[in-house]
């Protein structure tokens, strides 16, 4: 069952490859006392994710910050090495590129997507959420295969 507005994010650990090496971030580290725009993609380097989803947050980063967002983060069921390289490829240096390599966070929030039949394994549904101090205050989930409500512009309209 998917997480709902008003619910606290579950405990999970993300991996981020930084210049100094691999770093782990807990949900507590990332969300406690902060307002975070979090969005998830089915996979790094996939067509819609690369051509539209990540660019919508890169382009609107300053507008999100002006509206009080402390952190803009992208999560995907990929490893930290892929997320770092993809972030660089997308000119997303302002975004926090979170690796959920084993889909533990994705499963904990109930937003996994089984793409095994397409050779991609368990992935994340495409969504965006606004999280204030660890609690989901907005949640926009796209139907599988769609990109209609999880973009930065929709999230901005909800602030």
C-alpha positions as CSV (number, residue, x, y, z in Angstrom):
1,X,0.0,0.0,0.0
2,X,1.4,3.4,-1.0
3,X,2.3,6.0,1.5
4,X,-0.3,8.8,1.9
5,X,-0.3,12.5,2.5
6,X,0.0,13.1,6.3
7,X,2.2,10.0,6.8
8,X,5.8,10.1,8.0
9,X,8.4,8.6,5.7
10,X,9.8,5.2,6.8
11,X,13.4,4.8,8.0
12,X,15.7,4.0,5.1
13,X,19.2,4.5,3.9
14,X,20.3,6.0,0.6
15,X,23.7,6.0,-1.0
16,X,25.3,9.0,-2.7
17,X,28.7,9.0,-4.4
18,X,30.3,12.3,-3.5
19,X,33.8,13.6,-4.5
20,X,35.1,12.3,-1.1
21,X,33.7,8.9,-1.7
22,X,30.5,6.9,-0.9
23,X,28.2,8.5,1.7
24,X,25.1,7.1,3.4
25,X,22.1,9.3,4.2
26,X,19.2,8.2,6.4
27,X,15.7,9.6,6.0
28,X,16.4,11.3,9.3
29,X,19.5,13.0,7.8
30,X,17.6,14.1,4.7
31,X,14.2,15.2,6.0
32,X,14.3,16.1,9.7
33,X,13.6,19.8,10.1
34,X,13.7,20.4,6.3
35,X,11.3,20.9,3.4
36,X,12.2,18.6,0.6
37,X,11.0,18.2,-3.0
38,X,11.5,14.5,-3.6
39,X,10.9,12.9,-7.0
40,X,11.4,9.4,-8.2
41,X,12.0,7.9,-11.6
42,X,11.8,4.4,-12.9
43,X,15.5,4.4,-14.0
44,X,18.5,6.5,-14.7
45,X,19.1,7.1,-18.4
46,X,15.6,6.0,-19.4
47,X,14.1,8.2,-22.1
48,X,11.3,10.2,-20.2
49,X,13.4,10.4,-17.1
50,X,16.3,12.0,-19.0
51,X,14.4,14.0,-21.5
52,X,11.7,15.5,-19.3
53,X,11.5,14.5,-15.6
54,X,15.0,15.4,-14.3
55,X,15.2,18.5,-16.6
56,X,11.9,19.8,-15.1
57,X,13.6,19.9,-11.7
58,X,16.9,21.3,-13.0
59,X,15.1,24.1,-14.8
60,X,12.9,24.9,-11.8
61,X,15.5,24.5,-9.1
62,X,15.7,28.2,-8.3
63,X,11.9,28.6,-8.2
64,X,11.6,25.7,-5.8
65,X,14.2,27.2,-3.6
66,X,12.4,30.6,-3.7
67,X,9.3,28.8,-2.5
68,X,11.1,27.5,0.6
69,X,12.4,24.1,-0.5
70,X,15.6,23.3,1.3
71,X,16.6,20.2,-0.8
72,X,15.6,18.9,-4.2
73,X,16.3,15.2,-4.4
74,X,15.9,12.5,-7.1
75,X,15.6,8.9,-6.1
76,X,15.9,5.9,-8.3
77,X,16.4,2.1,-7.9
78,X,19.9,2.4,-9.3
79,X,23.4,2.3,-7.7
80,X,25.2,5.4,-6.5
81,X,27.8,5.2,-9.3
82,X,25.0,5.3,-12.0
83,X,23.2,8.1,-10.1
84,X,26.3,10.3,-9.8
85,X,27.2,9.9,-13.5
86,X,23.6,10.4,-14.6
87,X,23.3,13.6,-12.5
88,X,26.5,14.9,-14.1
89,X,25.1,14.0,-17.6
90,X,21.9,15.9,-16.7
91,X,23.6,19.0,-15.4
92,X,21.8,18.3,-12.1
93,X,24.6,19.3,-9.8
94,X,22.1,21.2,-7.6
95,X,20.0,18.1,-7.1
96,X,20.7,15.4,-4.6
97,X,20.9,12.1,-6.6
98,X,19.8,9.4,-4.2
99,X,20.5,5.7,-4.9
100,X,18.0,3.2,-3.6
101,X,19.9,0.3,-5.2
102,X,17.9,-2.5,-3.4
103,X,14.6,-0.7,-3.6
104,X,14.3,-0.7,0.2
105,X,12.9,2.8,0.4
106,X,10.8,2.4,-2.7
107,X,9.2,-0.8,-1.2
108,X,8.8,0.8,2.2
109,X,6.7,3.7,0.7
110,X,4.8,1.2,-1.3
111,X,5.7,2.8,-4.7
112,X,7.5,-0.1,-6.4
113,X,6.9,-1.0,-10.0
114,X,7.6,-4.5,-11.2
115,X,9.2,-4.2,-14.6
116,X,10.7,-7.7,-14.5
117,X,8.9,-8.7,-17.7
118,X,10.7,-5.8,-19.5
119,X,14.1,-6.9,-18.1
120,X,14.3,-4.0,-15.6
121,X,13.5,-5.8,-12.3
122,X,11.8,-3.9,-9.5
123,X,11.8,-0.2,-10.0
124,X,10.1,2.9,-8.6
125,X,6.9,4.3,-9.9
126,X,7.2,7.9,-11.2
127,X,6.2,10.4,-8.6
128,X,6.9,13.6,-6.8
129,X,6.3,14.5,-3.2
130,X,6.7,17.4,-0.9
131,X,8.1,16.4,2.5
132,X,8.1,18.7,5.5
133,X,10.0,17.5,8.6
134,X,9.7,13.9,7.4
135,X,5.9,14.0,6.7
136,X,4.5,13.8,3.2
137,X,2.4,16.9,2.5
138,X,1.9,16.5,-1.3
139,X,2.1,13.4,-3.4
140,X,1.7,13.1,-7.1
141,X,1.9,9.6,-8.6
142,X,1.9,9.0,-12.3
143,X,0.2,6.0,-13.8
144,X,2.7,3.4,-15.1
145,X,4.2,4.5,-18.4
146,X,2.8,8.1,-18.0
147,X,4.5,11.4,-17.1
148,X,1.7,13.8,-16.3
149,X,1.7,14.9,-12.6
150,X,5.2,14.3,-11.2
151,X,7.0,17.2,-12.8
152,X,8.4,20.2,-11.0
153,X,5.7,22.5,-12.4
154,X,2.9,20.5,-10.7
155,X,4.8,20.5,-7.4
156,X,5.4,24.3,-7.7
157,X,1.7,24.8,-8.2
158,X,1.0,23.0,-4.9
159,X,3.3,25.3,-2.8
